[in-house]
Amino acid sequence: MRKKWPLFLGILLLTIGIIFRAATDYSFLGLTFIKVGVALKAYYIIDKIFKGEYKVGMEMLYLLFGLILFFTGLYFKNTGADFNPYLLMAPGIGLKVVFIIIFIRKTRNPKAESK
């Protein structure tokens, strides 16, 4: 648990930030929590890579395409385009979840190969 504090704190801050943005008028504070949470999660993954506890594989494509879809959906949501942005955001979140599952499997069992 001691080694995983950046991951758990990042998830907590990300969740708090999303709640702040949705439920209050403090969108700047919510955005700050989200950015710090994402940075802590990225730090955790990068630290695992440099320590050799995680070997990057094809699952990074899931993360990359998931982020592209999610942020493209956010762009369409904020522009007011005549398009349902959730058609991009939902698969983007799904691909990010697939990355997380593979990441957890590979860090628990270093011999596991990406699918």
Short mmCIF file of C-alpha atoms in Angstrom, two decimals:
data_model
loop_
_atom_site.label_atom_id
_atom_site.label_comp_id
_atom_site.label_asym_id
_atom_site.label_seq_id
_atom_site.Cartn_x
_atom_site.Cartn_y
_atom_site.Cartn_z
CA MET A 1 0.00 0.00 0.00
CA ARG A 2 2.88 2.38 0.72
CA LYS A 3 4.11 2.21 -2.85
CA LYS A 4 0.65 2.78 -4.29
CA TRP A 5 -0.16 6.08 -2.56
CA PRO A 6 0.24 8.19 -5.74
CA LEU A 7 -2.24 5.97 -7.56
CA PHE A 8 -4.87 6.02 -4.83
CA LEU A 9 -4.43 9.72 -4.09
CA GLY A 10 -4.66 10.43 -7.82
CA ILE A 11 -7.90 8.48 -8.12
CA LEU A 12 -9.30 10.25 -5.03
CA LEU A 13 -8.37 13.72 -6.32
CA LEU A 14 -9.75 12.92 -9.76
CA THR A 15 -13.05 11.82 -8.22
CA ILE A 16 -13.23 14.90 -5.99
CA GLY A 17 -12.48 17.12 -8.98
CA ILE A 18 -15.25 15.56 -11.06
CA ILE A 19 -17.71 16.00 -8.19
CA PHE A 20 -16.62 19.62 -7.68
CA ARG A 21 -17.11 20.42 -11.38
CA ALA A 22 -20.51 18.75 -11.51
CA ALA A 23 -21.98 19.88 -8.20
CA THR A 24 -20.53 23.32 -7.47
CA ASP A 25 -19.61 26.60 -9.09
CA TYR A 26 -15.94 26.05 -8.21
CA SER A 27 -14.98 24.70 -11.61
CA PHE A 28 -11.42 26.03 -11.33
CA LEU A 29 -10.86 24.15 -8.08
CA GLY A 30 -12.39 21.01 -9.58
CA LEU A 31 -10.16 21.31 -12.64
CA THR A 32 -7.13 21.72 -10.37
CA PHE A 33 -8.02 18.53 -8.49
CA ILE A 34 -8.48 16.69 -11.78
CA LYS A 35 -5.11 17.83 -13.13
CA VAL A 36 -3.24 16.90 -9.95
CA GLY A 37 -5.02 13.52 -9.85
CA VAL A 38 -4.10 12.75 -13.45
CA ALA A 39 -0.51 13.85 -12.81
CA LEU A 40 -0.21 11.51 -9.80
CA LYS A 41 -1.60 8.58 -11.78
CA ALA A 42 0.81 9.31 -14.64
CA TYR A 43 3.67 9.55 -12.13
CA TYR A 44 2.73 6.12 -10.75
CA ILE A 45 2.76 4.50 -14.21
CA ILE A 46 6.02 6.20 -15.24
CA ASP A 47 7.64 5.19 -11.95
CA LYS A 48 6.63 1.55 -12.56
CA ILE A 49 8.15 1.73 -16.06
CA PHE A 50 11.48 3.14 -14.84
CA LYS A 51 11.71 0.64 -11.98
CA GLY A 52 11.16 -2.19 -14.43
CA GLU A 53 8.01 -3.40 -12.68
CA TYR A 54 5.95 -2.71 -15.80
CA LYS A 55 6.95 -3.35 -19.38
CA VAL A 56 5.10 -1.19 -21.88
CA GLY A 57 3.17 -3.16 -24.47
CA MET A 58 0.40 -2.83 -26.98
CA GLU A 59 -2.04 -1.90 -24.22
CA MET A 60 -0.67 1.64 -24.43
CA LEU A 61 -2.58 1.90 -27.72
CA TYR A 62 -5.80 1.30 -25.78
CA LEU A 63 -4.89 4.20 -23.51
CA LEU A 64 -3.87 6.45 -26.41
CA PHE A 65 -7.00 5.80 -28.49
CA GLY A 66 -9.17 6.01 -25.38
CA LEU A 67 -7.78 9.42 -24.52
CA ILE A 68 -8.15 10.62 -28.11
CA LEU A 69 -11.80 9.52 -28.22
CA PHE A 70 -12.56 10.96 -24.79
CA PHE A 71 -10.99 14.36 -25.46
CA THR A 72 -12.57 14.56 -28.92
CA GLY A 73 -15.93 13.95 -27.26
CA LEU A 74 -15.18 16.67 -24.72
CA TYR A 75 -14.31 19.05 -27.55
CA PHE A 76 -17.63 18.39 -29.28
CA LYS A 77 -19.47 18.73 -25.98
CA ASN A 78 -17.98 22.17 -25.34
CA THR A 79 -18.51 23.48 -28.88
CA GLY A 80 -22.23 22.78 -28.88
CA ALA A 81 -22.00 20.83 -32.11
CA ASP A 82 -25.04 18.94 -33.34
CA PHE A 83 -23.47 15.65 -32.34
CA ASN A 84 -23.83 13.42 -29.31
CA PRO A 85 -20.34 13.62 -27.72
CA TYR A 86 -21.05 10.64 -25.48
CA LEU A 87 -20.79 8.42 -28.55
CA LEU A 88 -17.06 9.18 -28.43
CA MET A 89 -16.60 9.61 -24.69
CA ALA A 90 -18.10 6.26 -23.64
CA PRO A 91 -15.85 4.09 -25.85
CA GLY A 92 -12.93 6.28 -24.82
CA ILE A 93 -13.59 5.54 -21.15
CA GLY A 94 -14.04 1.87 -22.03
CA LEU A 95 -10.62 1.71 -23.71
CA LYS A 96 -9.04 3.43 -20.72
CA VAL A 97 -10.61 0.82 -18.44
CA VAL A 98 -9.21 -1.96 -20.66
CA PHE A 99 -5.76 -0.37 -20.28
CA ILE A 100 -6.15 -0.25 -16.49
CA ILE A 101 -7.15 -3.93 -16.31
CA ILE A 102 -4.17 -4.99 -18.44
CA PHE A 103 -1.85 -2.69 -16.44
CA ILE A 104 -2.97 -4.23 -13.14
CA ARG A 105 -2.59 -7.78 -14.51
CA LYS A 106 0.91 -7.05 -15.80
CA THR A 107 2.10 -5.38 -12.59
CA ARG A 108 0.73 -8.20 -10.44
CA ASN A 109 2.18 -10.85 -12.72
CA PRO A 110 5.24 -9.55 -14.63
CA LYS A 111 5.20 -12.63 -16.87
CA ALA A 112 1.71 -11.84 -18.21
CA GLU A 113 1.67 -10.77 -21.82
CA SER A 114 -0.54 -8.07 -23.24
CA LYS A 115 -3.41 -9.19 -25.42
#
